[in-house]
mmCIF file of C-alpha atoms in Angstrom:
data_model
loop_
_atom_site.group_PDB
_atom_site.id
_atom_site.type_symbol
_atom_site.label_atom_id
_atom_site.label_comp_id
_atom_site.label_asym_id
_atom_site.label_seq_id
_atom_site.Cartn_x
_atom_site.Cartn_y
_atom_site.Cartn_z
ATOM 1 C CA UNK A 30 0.311 0.161 0.028
ATOM 2 C CA UNK A 31 2.589 2.620 0.568
ATOM 3 C CA UNK A 32 5.099 1.797 -2.446
ATOM 4 C CA UNK A 33 1.360 3.378 -4.274
ATOM 5 C CA UNK A 34 0.331 6.479 -2.216
ATOM 6 C CA UNK A 35 4.676 6.953 -3.045
ATOM 7 C CA UNK A 36 3.555 6.178 -7.015
ATOM 8 C CA UNK A 37 0.652 8.441 -7.059
ATOM 9 C CA UNK A 38 2.829 10.810 -4.717
ATOM 10 C CA UNK A 39 5.490 10.607 -7.596
ATOM 11 C CA UNK A 40 3.256 11.082 -10.943
ATOM 12 C CA UNK A 41 1.936 14.220 -9.164
ATOM 13 C CA UNK A 42 5.042 15.924 -8.213
ATOM 14 C CA UNK A 43 6.235 15.088 -11.822
ATOM 15 C CA UNK A 44 3.063 16.979 -13.403
ATOM 16 C CA UNK A 45 2.641 19.850 -11.075
ATOM 17 C CA UNK A 46 6.749 19.912 -12.466
ATOM 18 C CA UNK A 47 5.908 20.481 -15.648
ATOM 19 C CA UNK A 48 3.804 22.104 -15.865
ATOM 20 C CA UNK A 49 5.035 24.628 -13.409
ATOM 21 C CA UNK A 50 8.860 24.914 -13.803
ATOM 22 C CA UNK A 51 9.108 27.187 -16.936
ATOM 23 C CA UNK A 52 6.803 29.904 -14.819
ATOM 24 C CA UNK A 53 8.889 28.886 -11.907
ATOM 25 C CA UNK A 54 12.554 29.127 -13.797
ATOM 26 C CA UNK A 55 10.411 32.734 -15.135
ATOM 27 C CA UNK A 56 9.568 34.643 -11.861
ATOM 28 C CA UNK A 57 13.623 33.814 -10.647
ATOM 29 C CA UNK A 58 14.535 35.406 -13.729
ATOM 30 C CA UNK A 59 12.446 38.473 -13.448
ATOM 31 C CA UNK A 60 13.061 38.221 -9.684
ATOM 32 C CA UNK A 61 17.210 37.747 -9.520
ATOM 33 C CA UNK A 62 17.956 39.701 -13.569
ATOM 34 C CA UNK A 63 20.249 36.280 -13.810
ATOM 35 C CA UNK A 64 18.837 33.679 -16.196
ATOM 36 C CA UNK A 65 22.124 31.649 -15.793
ATOM 37 C CA UNK A 66 20.809 31.501 -12.396
ATOM 38 C CA UNK A 67 16.988 31.057 -12.984
ATOM 39 C CA UNK A 68 17.008 27.158 -14.464
ATOM 40 C CA UNK A 69 18.737 26.515 -10.974
ATOM 41 C CA UNK A 70 17.000 28.917 -8.438
ATOM 42 C CA UNK A 71 13.487 26.786 -10.067
ATOM 43 C CA UNK A 72 15.316 23.291 -9.686
ATOM 44 C CA UNK A 73 16.799 24.241 -6.152
ATOM 45 C CA UNK A 74 12.573 25.283 -5.595
ATOM 46 C CA UNK A 75 11.395 22.482 -6.782
ATOM 47 C CA UNK A 76 13.474 20.011 -4.558
ATOM 48 C CA UNK A 77 12.247 21.294 -1.478
ATOM 49 C CA UNK A 78 9.041 21.181 -2.349
ATOM 50 C CA UNK A 79 9.599 17.147 -3.337
ATOM 51 C CA UNK A 80 10.705 16.954 -0.002
ATOM 52 C CA UNK A 81 7.703 18.460 1.242
ATOM 53 C CA UNK A 82 5.732 17.736 -1.084
ATOM 54 C CA UNK A 83 2.706 15.569 1.580
ATOM 55 C CA UNK A 84 2.469 18.872 3.232
ATOM 56 C CA UNK A 85 2.242 21.108 -0.855
ATOM 57 C CA UNK A 86 0.325 19.094 -2.202
ATOM 58 C CA UNK A 87 -2.515 19.434 0.636
ATOM 59 C CA UNK A 88 -1.992 23.350 0.930
ATOM 60 C CA UNK A 89 -4.989 25.016 -0.882
ATOM 61 C CA UNK A 90 -2.449 27.110 -3.092
ATOM 62 C CA UNK A 91 0.652 24.898 -4.676
ATOM 63 C CA UNK A 92 1.931 26.922 -6.881
ATOM 64 C CA UNK A 93 1.813 29.877 -4.071
ATOM 65 C CA UNK A 94 3.713 27.757 -1.782
ATOM 66 C CA UNK A 95 6.501 26.567 -4.854
ATOM 67 C CA UNK A 96 6.023 30.737 -6.038
ATOM 68 C CA UNK A 97 6.437 31.272 -2.095
ATOM 69 C CA UNK A 98 9.688 29.259 -2.308
ATOM 70 C CA UNK A 99 11.190 30.960 -5.270
ATOM 71 C CA UNK A 100 11.062 34.422 -4.330
ATOM 72 C CA UNK A 101 12.953 32.899 -1.002
ATOM 73 C CA UNK A 102 14.911 31.767 -2.899
ATOM 74 C CA UNK A 103 15.695 34.331 -4.443
ATOM 75 C CA UNK A 104 16.038 36.902 -1.780
ATOM 76 C CA UNK A 105 18.668 34.659 -0.478
ATOM 77 C CA UNK A 106 21.018 34.566 -3.808
ATOM 78 C CA UNK A 107 20.799 38.406 -4.061
ATOM 79 C CA UNK A 108 21.806 39.289 -0.300
ATOM 80 C CA UNK A 109 24.204 37.348 -1.007
ATOM 81 C CA UNK A 110 25.952 38.943 -3.817
ATOM 82 C CA UNK A 111 25.090 42.426 -2.335
ATOM 83 C CA UNK A 112 27.317 41.097 1.156
ATOM 84 C CA UNK A 113 29.793 39.950 -1.624
ATOM 85 C CA UNK A 114 29.885 42.852 -3.354
ATOM 86 C CA UNK A 115 30.113 44.754 -0.845
ATOM 87 C CA UNK A 116 33.543 42.691 0.218
ATOM 88 C CA UNK A 117 34.529 42.919 -2.718
ATOM 89 C CA UNK A 118 34.603 47.084 -2.785
ATOM 90 C CA UNK A 119 35.963 46.951 1.329
ATOM 91 C CA UNK A 120 38.877 45.171 -0.532
ATOM 92 C CA UNK A 121 39.741 47.045 -3.289
ATOM 93 C CA UNK A 122 38.944 50.372 -2.014
ATOM 94 C CA UNK A 123 42.262 51.815 -1.006
ATOM 95 C CA UNK A 124 44.153 53.248 -3.696
ATOM 96 C CA UNK A 125 47.320 51.791 -4.687
ATOM 97 C CA UNK A 126 50.501 52.340 -2.044
ATOM 98 C CA UNK A 127 54.496 52.393 -3.922
ATOM 99 C CA UNK A 128 57.332 52.207 -1.846
ATOM 100 C CA UNK A 129 60.268 54.263 -3.639
ATOM 101 C CA UNK A 130 62.677 51.742 -2.155
ATOM 102 C CA UNK A 131 60.805 48.728 -2.537
ATOM 103 C CA UNK A 132 62.082 45.733 -0.248
ATOM 104 C CA UNK A 133 61.578 43.136 -3.029
ATOM 105 C CA UNK A 134 63.152 40.351 -1.056
ATOM 106 C CA UNK A 135 61.563 40.879 2.173
ATOM 107 C CA UNK A 136 58.790 41.370 0.605
ATOM 108 C CA UNK A 137 58.954 37.840 -1.216
ATOM 109 C CA UNK A 138 59.348 36.031 2.209
ATOM 110 C CA UNK A 139 55.873 37.825 3.238
ATOM 111 C CA UNK A 140 54.290 36.754 0.454
ATOM 112 C CA UNK A 141 55.829 33.100 0.921
ATOM 113 C CA UNK A 142 54.833 33.196 5.021
ATOM 114 C CA UNK A 143 51.175 34.265 4.399
ATOM 115 C CA UNK A 144 50.705 31.801 1.437
ATOM 116 C CA UNK A 145 51.298 28.972 4.479
ATOM 117 C CA UNK A 146 49.049 30.474 6.696
ATOM 118 C CA UNK A 147 45.205 29.199 6.641
ATOM 119 C CA UNK A 148 42.920 31.362 4.288
ATOM 120 C CA UNK A 149 41.175 33.152 7.708
ATOM 121 C CA UNK A 150 44.005 33.592 9.732
ATOM 122 C CA UNK A 151 45.824 34.861 5.939
ATOM 123 C CA UNK A 152 42.737 37.108 4.839
ATOM 124 C CA UNK A 153 42.228 38.555 8.774
ATOM 125 C CA UNK A 154 46.143 40.015 8.664
ATOM 126 C CA UNK A 155 46.058 41.022 5.309
ATOM 127 C CA UNK A 156 42.542 43.352 6.193
ATOM 128 C CA UNK A 157 43.979 44.783 8.719
ATOM 129 C CA UNK A 158 47.739 45.477 8.099
ATOM 130 C CA UNK A 159 47.809 45.329 4.833
ATOM 131 C CA UNK A 160 44.276 47.413 3.795
ATOM 132 C CA UNK A 161 44.099 49.156 7.397
ATOM 133 C CA UNK A 162 41.296 47.593 7.887
ATOM 134 C CA UNK A 163 39.442 48.020 11.556
ATOM 135 C CA UNK A 164 38.380 44.623 13.507
ATOM 136 C CA UNK A 165 34.561 45.398 12.422
ATOM 137 C CA UNK A 166 35.364 46.155 8.931
ATOM 138 C CA UNK A 167 37.716 43.084 8.938
ATOM 139 C CA UNK A 168 34.457 40.965 10.274
ATOM 140 C CA UNK A 169 32.735 42.412 8.175
ATOM 141 C CA UNK A 170 34.061 41.665 4.792
ATOM 142 C CA UNK A 171 35.275 37.916 6.247
ATOM 143 C CA UNK A 172 31.319 37.575 7.596
ATOM 144 C CA UNK A 173 32.721 36.550 10.948
ATOM 145 C CA UNK A 174 32.904 38.304 14.259
ATOM 146 C CA UNK A 175 34.945 40.582 15.551
ATOM 147 C CA UNK A 176 36.452 38.591 18.462
ATOM 148 C CA UNK A 177 36.939 35.798 15.078
ATOM 149 C CA UNK A 178 38.939 38.987 13.509
ATOM 150 C CA UNK A 179 41.816 39.427 16.836
ATOM 151 C CA UNK A 180 42.140 35.967 17.470
ATOM 152 C CA UNK A 181 42.814 34.996 13.796
ATOM 153 C CA UNK A 182 44.880 38.294 13.376
ATOM 154 C CA UNK A 183 47.230 37.534 16.731
ATOM 155 C CA UNK A 184 47.370 34.096 15.942
ATOM 156 C CA UNK A 185 48.301 34.737 12.382
ATOM 157 C CA UNK A 186 50.770 37.369 13.123
ATOM 158 C CA UNK A 187 52.184 34.660 15.892
ATOM 159 C CA UNK A 188 52.864 32.891 13.133
ATOM 160 C CA UNK A 189 54.477 34.879 10.602
ATOM 161 C CA UNK A 190 56.839 35.978 13.165
ATOM 162 C CA UNK A 191 57.693 32.433 13.728
ATOM 163 C CA UNK A 192 57.885 31.852 10.084
ATOM 164 C CA UNK A 193 60.117 35.164 9.961
ATOM 165 C CA UNK A 194 61.813 36.123 12.640
ATOM 166 C CA UNK A 195 60.689 36.790 15.895
ATOM 167 C CA UNK A 196 62.568 40.055 15.839
ATOM 168 C CA UNK A 197 62.033 41.133 12.090
ATOM 169 C CA UNK A 198 58.107 40.340 11.394
ATOM 170 C CA UNK A 199 56.159 42.590 12.954
ATOM 171 C CA UNK A 200 58.707 45.891 10.439
ATOM 172 C CA UNK A 201 58.905 42.911 8.045
ATOM 173 C CA UNK A 202 55.275 42.222 7.266
ATOM 174 C CA UNK A 203 54.074 46.066 7.317
ATOM 175 C CA UNK A 204 55.690 47.596 5.279
ATOM 176 C CA UNK A 205 56.031 45.002 2.506
ATOM 177 C CA UNK A 206 52.112 45.006 2.812
ATOM 178 C CA UNK A 207 52.105 49.006 3.315
ATOM 179 C CA UNK A 208 53.430 48.416 -0.322
ATOM 180 C CA UNK A 209 50.869 46.131 -1.462
ATOM 181 C CA UNK A 210 53.127 43.400 -1.975
ATOM 182 C CA UNK A 211 53.960 44.744 -5.265
ATOM 183 C CA UNK A 212 56.833 41.736 -5.786
ATOM 184 C CA UNK A 213 55.470 39.400 -7.116
ATOM 185 C CA UNK A 214 51.775 40.061 -6.530
ATOM 186 C CA UNK A 215 49.488 41.292 -8.322
ATOM 187 C CA UNK A 216 49.027 44.786 -8.824
ATOM 188 C CA UNK A 217 45.866 46.591 -7.970
#
């Protein structure tokens, strides 16, 4: 008996999918403005509906429920894109700094040491020291708490001191990053 109900639900969902997928994809496209993402959002919404199909098919207006799921997924995607744009804007907002007599060897050493740090520590150190972002702005850019920024920056700097030498590390790191790591690095 369970198989018959499951088969009936499967057939019913398949028919719902065929009838409404294009409409839900069009809705996603209009909400996000992203044609490429529209089918993915519609598919994600339909997958979520399938997982709750017993509730959806019992609803008074299953299509309205499906539209709500698409709208929520589109809102999440838009918010994520806005946060990403803010992170990029914070990261690239500073103008280019040039040093008259750069310490190329020191910059190369610092860059090599930075590459050995785990991403979060490296990101905190770079944003705090190379871009002079506040702890709050760094936390916002990385989507973490201020406490995480404090601890990861501290641990990252300690690791750099271990890699570069305890006396020279803070000065070398700050000097190399103040120039934007122009030796062997990417120009902004």
